[in-house]
Coordinates of C-alpha atoms in Angstrom, one line a residue:
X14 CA 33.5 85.7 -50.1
X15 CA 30.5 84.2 -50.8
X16 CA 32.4 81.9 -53.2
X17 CA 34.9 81.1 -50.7
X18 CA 32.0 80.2 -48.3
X19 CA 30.3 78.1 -51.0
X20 CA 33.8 75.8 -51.3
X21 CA 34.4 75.5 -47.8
X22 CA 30.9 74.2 -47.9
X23 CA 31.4 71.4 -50.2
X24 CA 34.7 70.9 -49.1
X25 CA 33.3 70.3 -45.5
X26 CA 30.2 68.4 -46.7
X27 CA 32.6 66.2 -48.6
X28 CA 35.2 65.5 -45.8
X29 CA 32.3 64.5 -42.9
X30 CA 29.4 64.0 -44.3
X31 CA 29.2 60.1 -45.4
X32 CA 25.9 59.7 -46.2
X33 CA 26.7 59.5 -50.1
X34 CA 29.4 57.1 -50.0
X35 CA 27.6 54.7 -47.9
X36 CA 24.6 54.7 -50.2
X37 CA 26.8 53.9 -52.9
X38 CA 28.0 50.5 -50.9
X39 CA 24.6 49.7 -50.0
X40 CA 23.5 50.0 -53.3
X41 CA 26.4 47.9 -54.4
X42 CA 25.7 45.3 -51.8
X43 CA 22.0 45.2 -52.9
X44 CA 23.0 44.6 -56.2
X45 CA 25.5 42.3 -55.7
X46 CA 22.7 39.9 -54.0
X47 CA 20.3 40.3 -55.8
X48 CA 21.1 41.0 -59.2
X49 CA 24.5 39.4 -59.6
X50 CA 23.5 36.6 -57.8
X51 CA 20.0 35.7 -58.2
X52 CA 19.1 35.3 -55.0
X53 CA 21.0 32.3 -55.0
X54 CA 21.4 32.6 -51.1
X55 CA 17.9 32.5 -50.3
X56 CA 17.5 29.7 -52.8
X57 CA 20.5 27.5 -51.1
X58 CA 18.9 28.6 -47.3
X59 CA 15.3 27.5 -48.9
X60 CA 16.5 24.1 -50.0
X61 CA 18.8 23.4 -46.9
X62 CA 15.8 24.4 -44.4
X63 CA 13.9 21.2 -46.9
X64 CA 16.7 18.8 -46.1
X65 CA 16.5 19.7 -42.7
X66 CA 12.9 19.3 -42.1
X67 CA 13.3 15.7 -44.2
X68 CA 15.7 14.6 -42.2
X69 CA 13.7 15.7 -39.0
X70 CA 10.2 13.8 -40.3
X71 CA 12.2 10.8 -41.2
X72 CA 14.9 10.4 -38.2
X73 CA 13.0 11.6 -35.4
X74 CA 11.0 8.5 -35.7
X75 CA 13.3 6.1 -36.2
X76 CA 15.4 7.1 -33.7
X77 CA 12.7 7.9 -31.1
X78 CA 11.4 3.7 -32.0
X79 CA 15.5 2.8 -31.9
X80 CA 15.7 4.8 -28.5
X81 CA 12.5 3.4 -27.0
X82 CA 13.7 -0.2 -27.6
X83 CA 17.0 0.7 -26.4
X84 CA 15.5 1.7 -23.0
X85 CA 12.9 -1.4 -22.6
X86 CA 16.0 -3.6 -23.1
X87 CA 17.9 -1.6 -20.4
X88 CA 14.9 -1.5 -18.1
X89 CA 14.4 -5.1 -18.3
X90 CA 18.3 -6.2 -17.8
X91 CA 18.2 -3.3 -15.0
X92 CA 14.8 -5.7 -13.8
X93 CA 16.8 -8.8 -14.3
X94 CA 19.9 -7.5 -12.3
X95 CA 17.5 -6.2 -9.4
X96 CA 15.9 -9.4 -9.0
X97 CA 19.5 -11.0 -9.0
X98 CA 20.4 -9.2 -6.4
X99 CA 17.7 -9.4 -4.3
X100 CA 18.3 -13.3 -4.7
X101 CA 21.7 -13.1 -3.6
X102 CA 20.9 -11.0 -0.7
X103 CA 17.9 -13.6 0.0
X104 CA 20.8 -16.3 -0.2
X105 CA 23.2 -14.4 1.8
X106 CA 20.4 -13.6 4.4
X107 CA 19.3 -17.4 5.1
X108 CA 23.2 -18.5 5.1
X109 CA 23.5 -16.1 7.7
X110 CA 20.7 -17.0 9.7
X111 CA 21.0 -20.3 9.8
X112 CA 24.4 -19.7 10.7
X113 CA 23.3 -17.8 13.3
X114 CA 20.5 -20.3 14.4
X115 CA 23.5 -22.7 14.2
X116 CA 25.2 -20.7 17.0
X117 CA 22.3 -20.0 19.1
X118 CA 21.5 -24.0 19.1
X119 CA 25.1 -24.6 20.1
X120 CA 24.8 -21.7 23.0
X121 CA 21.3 -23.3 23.9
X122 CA 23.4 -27.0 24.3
X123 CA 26.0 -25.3 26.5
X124 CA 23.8 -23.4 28.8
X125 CA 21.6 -26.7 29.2
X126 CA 24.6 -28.7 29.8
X127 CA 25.6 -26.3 32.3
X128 CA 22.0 -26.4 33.9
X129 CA 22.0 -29.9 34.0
X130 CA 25.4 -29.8 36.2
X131 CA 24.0 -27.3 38.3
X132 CA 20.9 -29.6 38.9
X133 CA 23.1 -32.3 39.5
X134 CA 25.1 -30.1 41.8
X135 CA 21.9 -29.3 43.7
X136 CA 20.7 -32.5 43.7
X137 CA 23.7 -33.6 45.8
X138 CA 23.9 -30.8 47.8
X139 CA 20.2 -31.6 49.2
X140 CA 20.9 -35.3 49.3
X141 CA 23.8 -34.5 51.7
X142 CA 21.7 -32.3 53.1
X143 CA 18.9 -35.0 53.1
X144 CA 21.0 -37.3 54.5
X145 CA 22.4 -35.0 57.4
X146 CA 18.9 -34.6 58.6
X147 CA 18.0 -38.5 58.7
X148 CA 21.2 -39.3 60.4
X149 CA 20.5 -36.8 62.5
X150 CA 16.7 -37.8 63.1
X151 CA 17.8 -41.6 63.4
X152 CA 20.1 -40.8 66.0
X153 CA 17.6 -38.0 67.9
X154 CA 15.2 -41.2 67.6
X155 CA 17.9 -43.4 69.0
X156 CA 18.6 -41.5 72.0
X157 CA 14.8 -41.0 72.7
X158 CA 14.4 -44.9 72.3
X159 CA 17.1 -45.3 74.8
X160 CA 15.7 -42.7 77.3
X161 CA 12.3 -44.2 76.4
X162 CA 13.4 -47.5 77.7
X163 CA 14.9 -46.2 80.8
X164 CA 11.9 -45.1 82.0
X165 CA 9.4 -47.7 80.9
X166 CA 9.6 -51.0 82.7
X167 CA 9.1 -53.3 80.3

């Protein structure tokens, strides 16, 4: 029995417990990298990182200067377009001022021309009125002459 025990055992030790086998693959793996290959990986990540940090020390410049005049050429064509506009607008602005002060002087003629009729109209309106009055006077200063010399003996 104890025999049969022992074989049970092993056979169950062998069917779920794993640990053996996968130390055996990790061992393999560890060899494979670093004794088949010679750390040839870390070699290749080593000298890639190098290029990289090259290409940073040496580009980053160039392009940062490249960029920089890049934007000062922008900025001042964005500068020269602004003031462009703002001339045009100025342009716009007195062409439609003096369009406007055009207008206004031709309104300004036309309600003087009309206030110059109505003066005129006025004007006439008191010199009929003017006249009413004398012809009236003259011929209050008629009749008063007349009864004047009824009554004086002269």
């Amino acid at each position: 029995m104890d025999k049969i025990a022992q074989d049970v055992g092993d056979i169950q030790s062998r069917l779920l417990d794993h640990r053996p086998v996968i130390n055996a693959e990790i061992r393999y793996i560890v060899r494979e990298f670093e004794e088949k290959r010679g750390h040839r990986e870390s070699r290749l990540l080593e000298n890639l990182n190098k290029m990289v940090v090259e290409a940073n020390d040496q580009m980053l410049p160039t392009n940062l200067e490249l960029i920089n005049r890049q934007l000062s050429d922008v900025s001042k064509r964005l500068e020269a377009a602004n003031h462009m506009a703002k001339r045009v607008q100025q342009r716009e602005l007195e062409a439609q001022q003096s369009t406007q002060l055009q207008t206004n002087m031709e309104r300004l003629k036309d309600e003087w021309a009309d206030f110059l009729k109505e003066q005129q109209r006025l004007k006439e309106k008191v010199d009929e009125e003017h006249a009413k009055e004398v012809k009236q006077l003259s011929s209050r200063y008629c009749e008063m002459k007349k009864d004047l010399t009824k009554f004086s003996p002269l």
